[in-house]
mmCIF file of C-alpha atoms in Angstrom:
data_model
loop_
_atom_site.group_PDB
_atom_site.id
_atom_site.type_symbol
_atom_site.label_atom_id
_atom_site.label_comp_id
_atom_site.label_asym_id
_atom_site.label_seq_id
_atom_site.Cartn_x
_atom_site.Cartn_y
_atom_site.Cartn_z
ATOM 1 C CA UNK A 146 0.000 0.000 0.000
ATOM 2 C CA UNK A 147 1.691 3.478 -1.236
ATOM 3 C CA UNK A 148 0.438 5.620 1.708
ATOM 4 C CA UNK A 149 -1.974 5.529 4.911
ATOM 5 C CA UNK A 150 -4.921 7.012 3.236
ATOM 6 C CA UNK A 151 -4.164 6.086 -0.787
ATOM 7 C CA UNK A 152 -5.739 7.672 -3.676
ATOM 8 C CA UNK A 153 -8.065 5.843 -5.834
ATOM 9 C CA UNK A 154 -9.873 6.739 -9.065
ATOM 10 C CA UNK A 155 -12.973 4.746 -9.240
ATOM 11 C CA UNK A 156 -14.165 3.633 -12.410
ATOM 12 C CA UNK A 157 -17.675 3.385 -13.718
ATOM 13 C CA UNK A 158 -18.333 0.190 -13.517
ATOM 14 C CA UNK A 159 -17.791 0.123 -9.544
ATOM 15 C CA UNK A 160 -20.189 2.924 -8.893
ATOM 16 C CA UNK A 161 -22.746 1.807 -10.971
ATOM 17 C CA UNK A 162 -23.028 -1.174 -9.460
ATOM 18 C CA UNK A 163 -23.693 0.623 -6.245
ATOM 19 C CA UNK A 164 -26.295 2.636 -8.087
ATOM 20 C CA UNK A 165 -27.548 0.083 -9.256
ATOM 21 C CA UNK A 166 -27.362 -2.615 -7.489
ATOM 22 C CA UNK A 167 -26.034 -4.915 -9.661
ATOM 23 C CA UNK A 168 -25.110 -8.804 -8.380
ATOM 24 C CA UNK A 169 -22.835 -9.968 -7.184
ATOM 25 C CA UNK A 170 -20.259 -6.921 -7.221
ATOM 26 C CA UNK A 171 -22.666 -4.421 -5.113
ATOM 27 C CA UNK A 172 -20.980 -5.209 -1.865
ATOM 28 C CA UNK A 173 -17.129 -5.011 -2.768
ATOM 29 C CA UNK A 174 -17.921 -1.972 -4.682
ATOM 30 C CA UNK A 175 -20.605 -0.112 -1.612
ATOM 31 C CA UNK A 176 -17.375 -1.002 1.032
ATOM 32 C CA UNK A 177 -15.201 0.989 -1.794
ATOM 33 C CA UNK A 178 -17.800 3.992 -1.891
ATOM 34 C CA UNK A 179 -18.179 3.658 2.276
ATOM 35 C CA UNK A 180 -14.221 3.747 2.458
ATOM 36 C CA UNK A 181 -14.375 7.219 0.649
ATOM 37 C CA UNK A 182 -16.953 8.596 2.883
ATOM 38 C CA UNK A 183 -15.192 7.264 5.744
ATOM 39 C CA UNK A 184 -12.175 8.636 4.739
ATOM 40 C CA UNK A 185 -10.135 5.784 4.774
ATOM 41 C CA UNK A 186 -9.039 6.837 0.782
ATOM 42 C CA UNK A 187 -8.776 10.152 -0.842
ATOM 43 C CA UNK A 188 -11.381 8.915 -3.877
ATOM 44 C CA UNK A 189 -11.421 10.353 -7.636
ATOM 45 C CA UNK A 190 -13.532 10.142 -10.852
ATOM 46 C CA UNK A 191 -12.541 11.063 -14.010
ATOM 47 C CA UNK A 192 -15.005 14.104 -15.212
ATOM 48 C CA UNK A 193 -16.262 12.004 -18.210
ATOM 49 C CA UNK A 194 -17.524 9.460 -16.022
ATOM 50 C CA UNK A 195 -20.145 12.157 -14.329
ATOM 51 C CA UNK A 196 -22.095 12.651 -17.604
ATOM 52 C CA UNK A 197 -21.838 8.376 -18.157
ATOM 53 C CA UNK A 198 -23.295 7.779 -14.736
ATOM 54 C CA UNK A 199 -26.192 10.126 -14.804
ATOM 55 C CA UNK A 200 -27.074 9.120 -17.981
ATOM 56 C CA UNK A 201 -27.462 5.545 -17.066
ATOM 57 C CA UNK A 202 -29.338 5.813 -13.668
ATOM 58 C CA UNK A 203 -31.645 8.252 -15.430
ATOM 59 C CA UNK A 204 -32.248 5.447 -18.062
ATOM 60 C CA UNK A 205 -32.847 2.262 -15.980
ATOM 61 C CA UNK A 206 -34.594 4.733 -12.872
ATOM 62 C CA UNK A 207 -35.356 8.234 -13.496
ATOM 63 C CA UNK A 208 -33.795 11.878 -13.556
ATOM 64 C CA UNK A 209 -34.245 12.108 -9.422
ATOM 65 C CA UNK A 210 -32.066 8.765 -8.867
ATOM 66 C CA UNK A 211 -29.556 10.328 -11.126
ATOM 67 C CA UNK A 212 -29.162 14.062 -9.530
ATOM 68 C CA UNK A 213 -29.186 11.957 -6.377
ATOM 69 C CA UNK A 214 -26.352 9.577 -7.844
ATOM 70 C CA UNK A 215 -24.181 12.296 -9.115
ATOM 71 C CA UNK A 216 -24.767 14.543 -6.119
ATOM 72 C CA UNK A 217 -23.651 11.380 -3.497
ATOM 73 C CA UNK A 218 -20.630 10.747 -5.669
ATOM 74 C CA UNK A 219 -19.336 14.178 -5.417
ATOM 75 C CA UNK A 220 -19.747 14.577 -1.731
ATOM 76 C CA UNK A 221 -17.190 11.701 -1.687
ATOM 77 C CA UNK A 222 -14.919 11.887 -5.019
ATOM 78 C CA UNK A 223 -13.025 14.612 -6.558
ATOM 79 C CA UNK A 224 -13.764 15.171 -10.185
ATOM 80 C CA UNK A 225 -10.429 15.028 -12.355
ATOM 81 C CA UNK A 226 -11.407 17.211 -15.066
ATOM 82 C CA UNK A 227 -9.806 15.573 -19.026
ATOM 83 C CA UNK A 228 -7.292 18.394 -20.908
ATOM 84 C CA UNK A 229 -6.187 17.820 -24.291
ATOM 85 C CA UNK A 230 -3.222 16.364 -23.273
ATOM 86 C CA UNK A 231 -5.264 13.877 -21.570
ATOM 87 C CA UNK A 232 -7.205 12.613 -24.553
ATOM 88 C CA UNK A 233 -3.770 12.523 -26.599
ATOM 89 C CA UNK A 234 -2.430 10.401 -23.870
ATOM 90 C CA UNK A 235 -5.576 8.192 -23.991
ATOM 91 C CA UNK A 236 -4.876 7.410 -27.787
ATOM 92 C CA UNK A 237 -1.493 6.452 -27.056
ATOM 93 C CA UNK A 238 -1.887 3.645 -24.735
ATOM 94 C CA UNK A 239 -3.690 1.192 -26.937
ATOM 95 C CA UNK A 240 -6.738 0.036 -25.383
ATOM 96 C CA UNK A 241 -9.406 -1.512 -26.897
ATOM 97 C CA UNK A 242 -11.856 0.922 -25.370
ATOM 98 C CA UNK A 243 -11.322 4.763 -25.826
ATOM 99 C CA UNK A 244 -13.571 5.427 -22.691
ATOM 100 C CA UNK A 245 -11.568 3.086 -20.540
ATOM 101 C CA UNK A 246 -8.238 5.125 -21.938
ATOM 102 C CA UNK A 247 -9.314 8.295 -21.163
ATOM 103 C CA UNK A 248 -10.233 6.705 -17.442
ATOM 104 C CA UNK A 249 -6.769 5.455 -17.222
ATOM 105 C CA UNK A 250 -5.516 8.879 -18.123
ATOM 106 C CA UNK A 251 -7.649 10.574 -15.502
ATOM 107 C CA UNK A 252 -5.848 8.158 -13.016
ATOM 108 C CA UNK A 253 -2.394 8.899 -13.837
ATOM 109 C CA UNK A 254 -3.058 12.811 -13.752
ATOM 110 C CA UNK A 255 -4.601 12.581 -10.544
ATOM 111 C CA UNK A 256 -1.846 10.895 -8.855
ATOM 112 C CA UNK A 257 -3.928 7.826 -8.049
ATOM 113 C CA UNK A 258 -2.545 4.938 -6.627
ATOM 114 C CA UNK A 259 -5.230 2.465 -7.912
ATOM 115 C CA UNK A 260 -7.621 2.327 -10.518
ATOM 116 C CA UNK A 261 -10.521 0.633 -9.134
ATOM 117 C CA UNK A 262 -12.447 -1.540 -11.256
ATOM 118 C CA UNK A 263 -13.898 -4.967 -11.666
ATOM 119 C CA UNK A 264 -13.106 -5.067 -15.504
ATOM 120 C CA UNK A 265 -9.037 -5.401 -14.749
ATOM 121 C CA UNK A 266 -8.836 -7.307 -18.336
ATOM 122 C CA UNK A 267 -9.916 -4.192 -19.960
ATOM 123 C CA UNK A 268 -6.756 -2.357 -18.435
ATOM 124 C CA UNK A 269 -3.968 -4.779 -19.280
ATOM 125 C CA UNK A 270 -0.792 -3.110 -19.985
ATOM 126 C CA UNK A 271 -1.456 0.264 -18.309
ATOM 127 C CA UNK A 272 1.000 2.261 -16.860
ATOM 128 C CA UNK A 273 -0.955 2.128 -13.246
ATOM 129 C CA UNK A 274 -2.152 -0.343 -10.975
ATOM 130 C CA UNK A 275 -5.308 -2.096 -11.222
ATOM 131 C CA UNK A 276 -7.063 -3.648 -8.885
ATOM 132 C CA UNK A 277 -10.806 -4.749 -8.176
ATOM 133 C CA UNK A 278 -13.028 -3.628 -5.352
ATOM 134 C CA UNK A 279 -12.167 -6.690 -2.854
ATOM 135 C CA UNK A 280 -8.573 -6.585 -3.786
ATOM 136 C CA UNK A 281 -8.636 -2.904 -2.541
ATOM 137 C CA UNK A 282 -11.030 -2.989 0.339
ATOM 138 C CA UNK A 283 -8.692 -5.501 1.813
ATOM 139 C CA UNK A 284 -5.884 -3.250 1.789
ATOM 140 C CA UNK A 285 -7.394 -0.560 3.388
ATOM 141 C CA UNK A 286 -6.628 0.511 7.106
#
């Protein structure tokens, strides 16, 4: 573990399945969310993931779930807003995805330790360490 309280930027995935509730990740990823709040982790989300989130909940609930979403999330995470240079790293690390590039970007210009996901296939071959919620929460003081 880098530091006492590490930094983590929390990808999609884990907070939607909070949001969600989405079997059988919902608990690893809630004791994630409750380690932020508890300040046991300084937490971060990249700024394009905002927009993604709301958009979902407001599909599968409504637009009240998803102010109420985005709201909780930034009482707890620090938004780590994408530059240009940021996107132009993105396309220079090869992944599949674009969106999970421009996450893994975020990370590495927020200073975070982890990325937190349960998708760690998606990230092979990235300059920063991946881990899933359990592997994280066990770490955690």
């Amino acid at each position: 573990m880098p530091s006492a309280r590490p930094r983590l930027l929390i990808d999609i995935n884990v907070i939607l399945d909070v949001v969600l509730a989405r079997q059988p990740w919902v608990d690893d990823s809630a004791g994630i969310l409750d380690a932020l709040s508890q300040n046991r982790a300084i937490g971060f989300v990249a700024g394009h993931a905002i927009t993604t989130i709301y958009y979902v909940v407001q599909r599968r609930s409504d637009r009240v779930a998803a102010t109420t979403a985005v709201s909780d999330l930034l009482q707890i995470c620090d938004v780590v807003p994408s530059s240009g240079a940021d996107f132009r790293r993105a396309l220079t690390l090869g992944l599949g995805d674009f969106e999970d590039a421009v996450t893994v970007a975020a990370a590495l210009t927020s200073g975070a330790d982890y990325l937190v996901t349960r998708n760690g296939k998606d990230f092979r071959g990235v300059p920063i360490t991946v881990r899933s919620p359990g592997t994280v929460l066990a770490l955690l003081p």
